[in-house]
């Protein structure tokens, strides 16, 4: 077989597994609560449009992105009935265009609320939004003092169609962390200050597993949709959603002690066999994997030796029982090695591995 007309690397995205993860999460939720999908950062690197379409087919109607540029991509892929929420607020488009696209901003500050209030008054119609309350992350959302200030100015919310009041959990992946219960109580108390009943949203992926008390009216899973372990301990109940493979482009037998890779930080010895694989940090294969990573060739794992470089890694395949040949494919993430395992090797989290995936892979979408 001629390997020269084949891609050097492939990223297979299993959309059926994304859908299966969504349905699994939805079944865990309390009766009457909706389940959204967080598809920001190009659906955690898997492809925002493709993932959103697959989830829309499973009757998901709520989609969260971070930036309006992401919302534009998701809107082009979905019917207007899909609700697209922009977590970082009403930035990046003139207000008329923002509203016409049926984008729903998450309002994180009093200034955001004042701006959207003025926009609604000028438009002469109630504009949808979400009010974000900070319950402990100190990242985004109204502080306790700002909630009190907002409660004293009810006219700010009158021209607005407040779809949800939301907050975000900081430690939901640690079920025993006391901050979870503290944030839950804070969310209830601060929301009550606003003086009228709203619909509420608190739980992220891990928050769904904390129980029904955290579900409220809308949950917002992200990482779990893409197969990342949602809680710190225990078996991962989610299905892996990507298979990443890269081609072996060179093999060589070491004839004497020899340095390997940049900085000569690793030395091979006589009799070792090395394979060079076409993947590197330009492809999102993090440089921090140097000296720690493994890849799968056939059914066996082999260590990455020497430094990860921009376009390639070098693997010690001396222990291979069957011949390792130029043109063979190595599994980087997949059935034999999960994204969380690669993340652990890199000293990071699965989120960073997936969102760092580069654009040079041939992408293959399956399960549609």
PDB file of N, CA and C in Angstrom, residues 232-313:
ATOM      1  N   UNK A 232     -13.389  13.958  40.294  1.00  0.00           N
ATOM      2  CA  UNK A 232     -11.987  13.711  40.595  1.00  0.00           C
ATOM      3  C   UNK A 232     -11.672  12.234  40.814  1.00  0.00           C
ATOM      4  N   UNK A 233     -12.607  11.502  41.370  1.00  0.00           N
ATOM      5  CA  UNK A 233     -12.359  10.091  41.703  1.00  0.00           C
ATOM      6  C   UNK A 233     -13.435   9.200  41.092  1.00  0.00           C
ATOM      7  N   UNK A 234     -13.166   7.902  41.106  1.00  0.00           N
ATOM      8  CA  UNK A 234     -14.127   6.933  40.597  1.00  0.00           C
ATOM      9  C   UNK A 234     -13.967   6.712  39.107  1.00  0.00           C
ATOM     10  N   UNK A 235     -14.618   5.675  38.590  1.00  0.00           N
ATOM     11  CA  UNK A 235     -14.543   5.391  37.151  1.00  0.00           C
ATOM     12  C   UNK A 235     -15.233   6.487  36.348  1.00  0.00           C
ATOM     13  N   UNK A 236     -14.736   6.709  35.153  1.00  0.00           N
ATOM     14  CA  UNK A 236     -15.319   7.724  34.278  1.00  0.00           C
ATOM     15  C   UNK A 236     -16.566   7.140  33.604  1.00  0.00           C
ATOM     16  N   UNK A 237     -17.741   7.720  33.846  1.00  0.00           N
ATOM     17  CA  UNK A 237     -18.957   7.175  33.233  1.00  0.00           C
ATOM     18  C   UNK A 237     -19.168   7.629  31.796  1.00  0.00           C
ATOM     19  N   UNK A 238     -18.297   8.522  31.302  1.00  0.00           N
ATOM     20  CA  UNK A 238     -18.489   9.088  29.973  1.00  0.00           C
ATOM     21  C   UNK A 238     -17.713   8.297  28.917  1.00  0.00           C
ATOM     22  N   UNK A 239     -18.162   8.402  27.688  1.00  0.00           N
ATOM     23  CA  UNK A 239     -17.510   7.728  26.574  1.00  0.00           C
ATOM     24  C   UNK A 239     -16.486   8.664  25.925  1.00  0.00           C
ATOM     25  N   UNK A 240     -15.302   8.141  25.632  1.00  0.00           N
ATOM     26  CA  UNK A 240     -14.324   8.918  24.894  1.00  0.00           C
ATOM     27  C   UNK A 240     -14.854   9.282  23.522  1.00  0.00           C
ATOM     28  N   UNK A 241     -14.542  10.464  23.042  1.00  0.00           N
ATOM     29  CA  UNK A 241     -15.177  10.966  21.822  1.00  0.00           C
ATOM     30  C   UNK A 241     -14.202  11.217  20.678  1.00  0.00           C
ATOM     31  N   UNK A 242     -12.898  11.030  20.901  1.00  0.00           N
ATOM     32  CA  UNK A 242     -11.948  11.249  19.812  1.00  0.00           C
ATOM     33  C   UNK A 242     -10.968  10.078  19.708  1.00  0.00           C
ATOM     34  N   UNK A 243     -10.534   9.839  18.486  1.00  0.00           N
ATOM     35  CA  UNK A 243      -9.416   8.936  18.230  1.00  0.00           C
ATOM     36  C   UNK A 243      -8.393   9.722  17.422  1.00  0.00           C
ATOM     37  N   UNK A 244      -7.246   9.954  18.030  1.00  0.00           N
ATOM     38  CA  UNK A 244      -6.189  10.731  17.393  1.00  0.00           C
ATOM     39  C   UNK A 244      -5.040   9.796  17.028  1.00  0.00           C
ATOM     40  N   UNK A 245      -4.680   9.787  15.751  1.00  0.00           N
ATOM     41  CA  UNK A 245      -3.589   8.939  15.281  1.00  0.00           C
ATOM     42  C   UNK A 245      -2.615   9.768  14.452  1.00  0.00           C
ATOM     43  N   UNK A 246      -1.339   9.373  14.503  1.00  0.00           N
ATOM     44  CA  UNK A 246      -0.311  10.044  13.706  1.00  0.00           C
ATOM     45  C   UNK A 246       0.602   8.986  13.089  1.00  0.00           C
ATOM     46  N   UNK A 247       1.154   9.313  11.938  1.00  0.00           N
ATOM     47  CA  UNK A 247       1.901   8.345  11.142  1.00  0.00           C
ATOM     48  C   UNK A 247       3.376   8.306  11.534  1.00  0.00           C
ATOM     49  N   UNK A 248       3.923   7.109  11.516  1.00  0.00           N
ATOM     50  CA  UNK A 248       5.367   6.933  11.671  1.00  0.00           C
ATOM     51  C   UNK A 248       6.022   7.288  10.337  1.00  0.00           C
ATOM     52  N   UNK A 249       6.930   8.257  10.366  1.00  0.00           N
ATOM     53  CA  UNK A 249       7.556   8.724   9.127  1.00  0.00           C
ATOM     54  C   UNK A 249       9.012   8.284   8.998  1.00  0.00           C
ATOM     55  N   UNK A 250       9.561   7.652  10.051  1.00  0.00           N
ATOM     56  CA  UNK A 250      10.951   7.191   9.977  1.00  0.00           C
ATOM     57  C   UNK A 250      11.187   6.177  11.090  1.00  0.00           C
ATOM     58  N   UNK A 251      11.981   5.174  10.808  1.00  0.00           N
ATOM     59  CA  UNK A 251      12.472   4.269  11.851  1.00  0.00           C
ATOM     60  C   UNK A 251      13.974   4.109  11.658  1.00  0.00           C
ATOM     61  N   UNK A 252      14.668   3.876  12.743  1.00  0.00           N
ATOM     62  CA  UNK A 252      16.118   3.668  12.629  1.00  0.00           C
ATOM     63  C   UNK A 252      16.632   2.809  13.765  1.00  0.00           C
ATOM     64  N   UNK A 253      17.662   2.048  13.455  1.00  0.00           N
ATOM     65  CA  UNK A 253      18.349   1.226  14.444  1.00  0.00           C
ATOM     66  C   UNK A 253      19.584   1.979  14.924  1.00  0.00           C
ATOM     67  N   UNK A 254      19.718   2.058  16.227  1.00  0.00           N
ATOM     68  CA  UNK A 254      20.848   2.787  16.817  1.00  0.00           C
ATOM     69  C   UNK A 254      22.066   1.862  16.835  1.00  0.00           C
ATOM     70  N   UNK A 255      23.172   2.352  16.303  1.00  0.00           N
ATOM     71  CA  UNK A 255      24.384   1.508  16.186  1.00  0.00           C
ATOM     72  C   UNK A 255      25.398   1.777  17.286  1.00  0.00           C
ATOM     73  N   UNK A 256      25.121   2.805  18.081  1.00  0.00           N
ATOM     74  CA  UNK A 256      26.011   3.133  19.191  1.00  0.00           C
ATOM     75  C   UNK A 256      25.340   4.185  20.048  1.00  0.00           C
ATOM     76  N   UNK A 257      25.921   4.524  21.176  1.00  0.00           N
ATOM     77  CA  UNK A 257      25.323   5.561  22.023  1.00  0.00           C
ATOM     78  C   UNK A 257      25.109   6.822  21.207  1.00  0.00           C
ATOM     79  N   UNK A 258      23.864   7.365  21.231  1.00  0.00           N
ATOM     80  CA  UNK A 258      23.538   8.489  20.357  1.00  0.00           C
ATOM     81  C   UNK A 258      22.536   9.409  21.034  1.00  0.00           C
ATOM     82  N   UNK A 259      22.710  10.728  20.888  1.00  0.00           N
ATOM     83  CA  UNK A 259      21.730  11.670  21.437  1.00  0.00           C
ATOM     84  C   UNK A 259      20.441  11.629  20.623  1.00  0.00           C
ATOM     85  N   UNK A 260      19.343  11.966  21.279  1.00  0.00           N
ATOM     86  CA  UNK A 260      18.033  11.944  20.636  1.00  0.00           C
ATOM     87  C   UNK A 260      17.339  13.284  20.841  1.00  0.00           C
ATOM     88  N   UNK A 261      16.981  13.946  19.761  1.00  0.00           N
ATOM     89  CA  UNK A 261      16.164  15.156  19.821  1.00  0.00           C
ATOM     90  C   UNK A 261      16.911  16.394  20.254  1.00  0.00           C
ATOM     91  N   UNK A 262      16.169  17.512  20.328  1.00  0.00           N
ATOM     92  CA  UNK A 262      16.734  18.797  20.725  1.00  0.00           C
ATOM     93  C   UNK A 262      17.363  18.731  22.112  1.00  0.00           C
ATOM     94  N   UNK A 263      18.487  19.418  22.236  1.00  0.00           N
ATOM     95  CA  UNK A 263      19.162  19.510  23.519  1.00  0.00           C
ATOM     96  C   UNK A 263      19.889  18.253  23.924  1.00  0.00           C
ATOM     97  N   UNK A 264      19.814  17.221  23.070  1.00  0.00           N
ATOM     98  CA  UNK A 264      20.463  15.947  23.385  1.00  0.00           C
ATOM     99  C   UNK A 264      20.160  15.507  24.813  1.00  0.00           C
ATOM    100  N   UNK A 265      18.906  15.697  25.209  1.00  0.00           N
ATOM    101  CA  UNK A 265      18.518  15.423  26.600  1.00  0.00           C
ATOM    102  C   UNK A 265      18.297  13.938  26.869  1.00  0.00           C
ATOM    103  N   UNK A 266      18.289  13.140  25.821  1.00  0.00           N
ATOM    104  CA  UNK A 266      18.106  11.695  25.987  1.00  0.00           C
ATOM    105  C   UNK A 266      19.159  10.994  25.137  1.00  0.00           C
ATOM    106  N   UNK A 267      19.683   9.898  25.642  1.00  0.00           N
ATOM    107  CA  UNK A 267      20.667   9.125  24.893  1.00  0.00           C
ATOM    108  C   UNK A 267      20.149   7.712  24.654  1.00  0.00           C
ATOM    109  N   UNK A 268      20.178   7.311  23.394  1.00  0.00           N
ATOM    110  CA  UNK A 268      19.843   5.932  23.048  1.00  0.00           C
ATOM    111  C   UNK A 268      21.129   5.112  23.043  1.00  0.00           C
ATOM    112  N   UNK A 269      20.964   3.821  23.187  1.00  0.00           N
ATOM    113  CA  UNK A 269      22.145   2.947  23.215  1.00  0.00           C
ATOM    114  C   UNK A 269      22.122   1.980  22.037  1.00  0.00           C
ATOM    115  N   UNK A 270      23.205   1.361  21.808  1.00  0.00           N
ATOM    116  CA  UNK A 270      23.333   0.415  20.705  1.00  0.00           C
ATOM    117  C   UNK A 270      22.258  -0.669  20.821  1.00  0.00           C
ATOM    118  N   UNK A 271      21.607  -0.916  19.695  1.00  0.00           N
ATOM    119  CA  UNK A 271      20.559  -1.930  19.669  1.00  0.00           C
ATOM    120  C   UNK A 271      19.162  -1.373  19.829  1.00  0.00           C
ATOM    121  N   UNK A 272      19.042  -0.117  20.273  1.00  0.00           N
ATOM    122  CA  UNK A 272      17.714   0.491  20.389  1.00  0.00           C
ATOM    123  C   UNK A 272      17.131   0.743  18.998  1.00  0.00           C
ATOM    124  N   UNK A 273      15.806   0.724  18.935  1.00  0.00           N
ATOM    125  CA  UNK A 273      15.119   1.075  17.696  1.00  0.00           C
ATOM    126  C   UNK A 273      14.200   2.255  17.978  1.00  0.00           C
ATOM    127  N   UNK A 274      14.284   3.274  17.126  1.00  0.00           N
ATOM    128  CA  UNK A 274      13.514   4.509  17.313  1.00  0.00           C
ATOM    129  C   UNK A 274      12.551   4.699  16.148  1.00  0.00           C
ATOM    130  N   UNK A 275      11.403   5.287  16.466  1.00  0.00           N
ATOM    131  CA  UNK A 275      10.427   5.639  15.437  1.00  0.00           C
ATOM    132  C   UNK A 275      10.070   7.117  15.589  1.00  0.00           C
ATOM    133  N   UNK A 276      10.091   7.833  14.491  1.00  0.00           N
ATOM    134  CA  UNK A 276       9.710   9.246  14.485  1.00  0.00           C
ATOM    135  C   UNK A 276       8.266   9.360  13.996  1.00  0.00           C
ATOM    136  N   UNK A 277       7.441  10.050  14.780  1.00  0.00           N
ATOM    137  CA  UNK A 277       6.002  10.154  14.508  1.00  0.00           C
ATOM    138  C   UNK A 277       5.647  11.598  14.199  1.00  0.00           C
ATOM    139  N   UNK A 278       4.799  11.777  13.212  1.00  0.00           N
ATOM    140  CA  UNK A 278       4.478  13.115  12.708  1.00  0.00           C
ATOM    141  C   UNK A 278       3.404  13.794  13.562  1.00  0.00           C
ATOM    142  N   UNK A 279       3.796  14.230  14.733  1.00  0.00           N
ATOM    143  CA  UNK A 279       2.943  15.037  15.603  1.00  0.00           C
ATOM    144  C   UNK A 279       3.851  15.794  16.553  1.00  0.00           C
ATOM    145  N   UNK A 280       3.502  17.039  16.854  1.00  0.00           N
ATOM    146  CA  UNK A 280       4.325  17.837  17.762  1.00  0.00           C
ATOM    147  C   UNK A 280       3.508  18.938  18.399  1.00  0.00           C
ATOM    148  N   UNK A 281       4.206  19.867  19.025  1.00  0.00           N
ATOM    149  CA  UNK A 281       3.449  20.880  19.765  1.00  0.00           C
ATOM    150  C   UNK A 281       2.674  21.830  18.860  1.00  0.00           C
ATOM    151  N   UNK A 282       3.026  21.917  17.565  1.00  0.00           N
ATOM    152  CA  UNK A 282       2.212  22.699  16.633  1.00  0.00           C
ATOM    153  C   UNK A 282       0.856  22.043  16.394  1.00  0.00           C
ATOM    154  N   UNK A 283       0.753  20.778  16.735  1.00  0.00           N
ATOM    155  CA  UNK A 283      -0.501  20.030  16.602  1.00  0.00           C
ATOM    156  C   UNK A 283      -1.246  19.928  17.929  1.00  0.00           C
ATOM    157  N   UNK A 284      -0.741  20.616  18.957  1.00  0.00           N
ATOM    158  CA  UNK A 284      -1.367  20.531  20.266  1.00  0.00           C
ATOM    159  C   UNK A 284      -0.858  19.401  21.124  1.00  0.00           C
ATOM    160  N   UNK A 285       0.196  18.706  20.648  1.00  0.00           N
ATOM    161  CA  UNK A 285       0.817  17.671  21.469  1.00  0.00           C
ATOM    162  C   UNK A 285       1.842  18.377  22.362  1.00  0.00           C
ATOM    163  N   UNK A 286       1.453  18.638  23.588  1.00  0.00           N
ATOM    164  CA  UNK A 286       2.141  19.599  24.435  1.00  0.00           C
ATOM    165  C   UNK A 286       3.602  19.239  24.700  1.00  0.00           C
ATOM    166  N   UNK A 287       4.435  20.262  24.725  1.00  0.00           N
ATOM    167  CA  UNK A 287       5.855  20.055  24.992  1.00  0.00           C
ATOM    168  C   UNK A 287       6.090  19.484  26.391  1.00  0.00           C
ATOM    169  N   UNK A 288       5.142  19.730  27.294  1.00  0.00           N
ATOM    170  CA  UNK A 288       5.264  19.203  28.657  1.00  0.00           C
ATOM    171  C   UNK A 288       5.142  17.684  28.704  1.00  0.00           C
ATOM    172  N   UNK A 289       4.785  17.056  27.596  1.00  0.00           N
ATOM    173  CA  UNK A 289       4.750  15.596  27.532  1.00  0.00           C
ATOM    174  C   UNK A 289       6.143  14.992  27.408  1.00  0.00           C
ATOM    175  N   UNK A 290       7.143  15.833  27.191  1.00  0.00           N
ATOM    176  CA  UNK A 290       8.524  15.363  27.072  1.00  0.00           C
ATOM    177  C   UNK A 290       8.913  14.489  28.263  1.00  0.00           C
ATOM    178  N   UNK A 291       9.421  13.305  27.970  1.00  0.00           N
ATOM    179  CA  UNK A 291       9.911  12.409  29.013  1.00  0.00           C
ATOM    180  C   UNK A 291       8.838  11.717  29.816  1.00  0.00           C
ATOM    181  N   UNK A 292       7.553  11.923  29.476  1.00  0.00           N
ATOM    182  CA  UNK A 292       6.472  11.363  30.277  1.00  0.00           C
ATOM    183  C   UNK A 292       5.434  10.596  29.459  1.00  0.00           C
ATOM    184  N   UNK A 293       5.370  10.882  28.179  1.00  0.00           N
ATOM    185  CA  UNK A 293       4.265  10.383  27.370  1.00  0.00           C
ATOM    186  C   UNK A 293       4.518   8.990  26.828  1.00  0.00           C
ATOM    187  N   UNK A 294       3.420   8.376  26.413  1.00  0.00           N
ATOM    188  CA  UNK A 294       3.453   7.104  25.709  1.00  0.00           C
ATOM    189  C   UNK A 294       2.522   7.188  24.503  1.00  0.00           C
ATOM    190  N   UNK A 295       2.786   6.391  23.496  1.00  0.00           N
ATOM    191  CA  UNK A 295       1.862   6.237  22.383  1.00  0.00           C
ATOM    192  C   UNK A 295       1.601   4.750  22.210  1.00  0.00           C
ATOM    193  N   UNK A 296       0.544   4.431  21.484  1.00  0.00           N
ATOM    194  CA  UNK A 296       0.154   3.041  21.270  1.00  0.00           C
ATOM    195  C   UNK A 296       0.380   2.687  19.810  1.00  0.00           C
ATOM    196  N   UNK A 297       1.173   1.638  19.589  1.00  0.00           N
ATOM    197  CA  UNK A 297       1.387   1.097  18.247  1.00  0.00           C
ATOM    198  C   UNK A 297       0.979  -0.363  18.296  1.00  0.00           C
ATOM    199  N   UNK A 298       0.033  -0.715  17.446  1.00  0.00           N
ATOM    200  CA  UNK A 298      -0.576  -2.035  17.587  1.00  0.00           C
ATOM    201  C   UNK A 298      -1.410  -2.055  18.851  1.00  0.00           C
ATOM    202  N   UNK A 299      -1.059  -2.914  19.768  1.00  0.00           N
ATOM    203  CA  UNK A 299      -1.776  -2.980  21.052  1.00  0.00           C
ATOM    204  C   UNK A 299      -0.845  -2.662  22.216  1.00  0.00           C
ATOM    205  N   UNK A 300       0.335  -2.123  21.929  1.00  0.00           N
ATOM    206  CA  UNK A 300       1.328  -1.924  22.979  1.00  0.00           C
ATOM    207  C   UNK A 300       1.719  -0.452  23.102  1.00  0.00           C
ATOM    208  N   UNK A 301       2.060  -0.075  24.312  1.00  0.00           N
ATOM    209  CA  UNK A 301       2.467   1.298  24.582  1.00  0.00           C
ATOM    210  C   UNK A 301       3.988   1.412  24.543  1.00  0.00           C
ATOM    211  N   UNK A 302       4.456   2.525  23.977  1.00  0.00           N
ATOM    212  CA  UNK A 302       5.888   2.773  23.867  1.00  0.00           C
ATOM    213  C   UNK A 302       6.182   4.197  24.336  1.00  0.00           C
ATOM    214  N   UNK A 303       7.325   4.400  25.015  1.00  0.00           N
ATOM    215  CA  UNK A 303       7.624   5.722  25.576  1.00  0.00           C
ATOM    216  C   UNK A 303       8.132   6.719  24.538  1.00  0.00           C
ATOM    217  N   UNK A 304       7.717   7.955  24.709  1.00  0.00           N
ATOM    218  CA  UNK A 304       8.270   9.060  23.927  1.00  0.00           C
ATOM    219  C   UNK A 304       9.603   9.434  24.558  1.00  0.00           C
ATOM    220  N   UNK A 305      10.644   9.520  23.741  1.00  0.00           N
ATOM    221  CA  UNK A 305      11.982   9.841  24.261  1.00  0.00           C
ATOM    222  C   UNK A 305      12.487  11.118  23.581  1.00  0.00           C
ATOM    223  N   UNK A 306      13.337  11.837  24.299  1.00  0.00           N
ATOM    224  CA  UNK A 306      13.777  13.127  23.779  1.00  0.00           C
ATOM    225  C   UNK A 306      12.659  14.148  23.875  1.00  0.00           C
ATOM    226  N   UNK A 307      12.966  15.365  23.489  1.00  0.00           N
ATOM    227  CA  UNK A 307      11.998  16.447  23.627  1.00  0.00           C
ATOM    228  C   UNK A 307      10.935  16.392  22.524  1.00  0.00           C
ATOM    229  N   UNK A 308       9.717  16.754  22.907  1.00  0.00           N
ATOM    230  CA  UNK A 308       8.669  16.974  21.915  1.00  0.00           C
ATOM    231  C   UNK A 308       9.066  18.189  21.088  1.00  0.00           C
ATOM    232  N   UNK A 309       9.082  18.063  19.788  1.00  0.00           N
ATOM    233  CA  UNK A 309       9.412  19.206  18.944  1.00  0.00           C
ATOM    234  C   UNK A 309       8.171  19.689  18.206  1.00  0.00           C
ATOM    235  N   UNK A 310       8.331  20.673  17.330  1.00  0.00           N
ATOM    236  CA  UNK A 310       7.163  21.320  16.731  1.00  0.00           C
ATOM    237  C   UNK A 310       6.324  20.362  15.894  1.00  0.00           C
ATOM    238  N   UNK A 311       6.990  19.501  15.142  1.00  0.00           N
ATOM    239  CA  UNK A 311       6.283  18.674  14.170  1.00  0.00           C
ATOM    240  C   UNK A 311       6.437  17.177  14.393  1.00  0.00           C
ATOM    241  N   UNK A 312       7.191  16.775  15.406  1.00  0.00           N
ATOM    242  CA  UNK A 312       7.442  15.345  15.549  1.00  0.00           C
ATOM    243  C   UNK A 312       7.818  14.966  16.964  1.00  0.00           C
ATOM    244  N   UNK A 313       7.645  13.680  17.236  1.00  0.00           N
ATOM    245  CA  UNK A 313       8.125  13.073  18.472  1.00  0.00           C
ATOM    246  C   UNK A 313       8.891  11.811  18.095  1.00  0.00           C
TER     247      UNK A 313
END
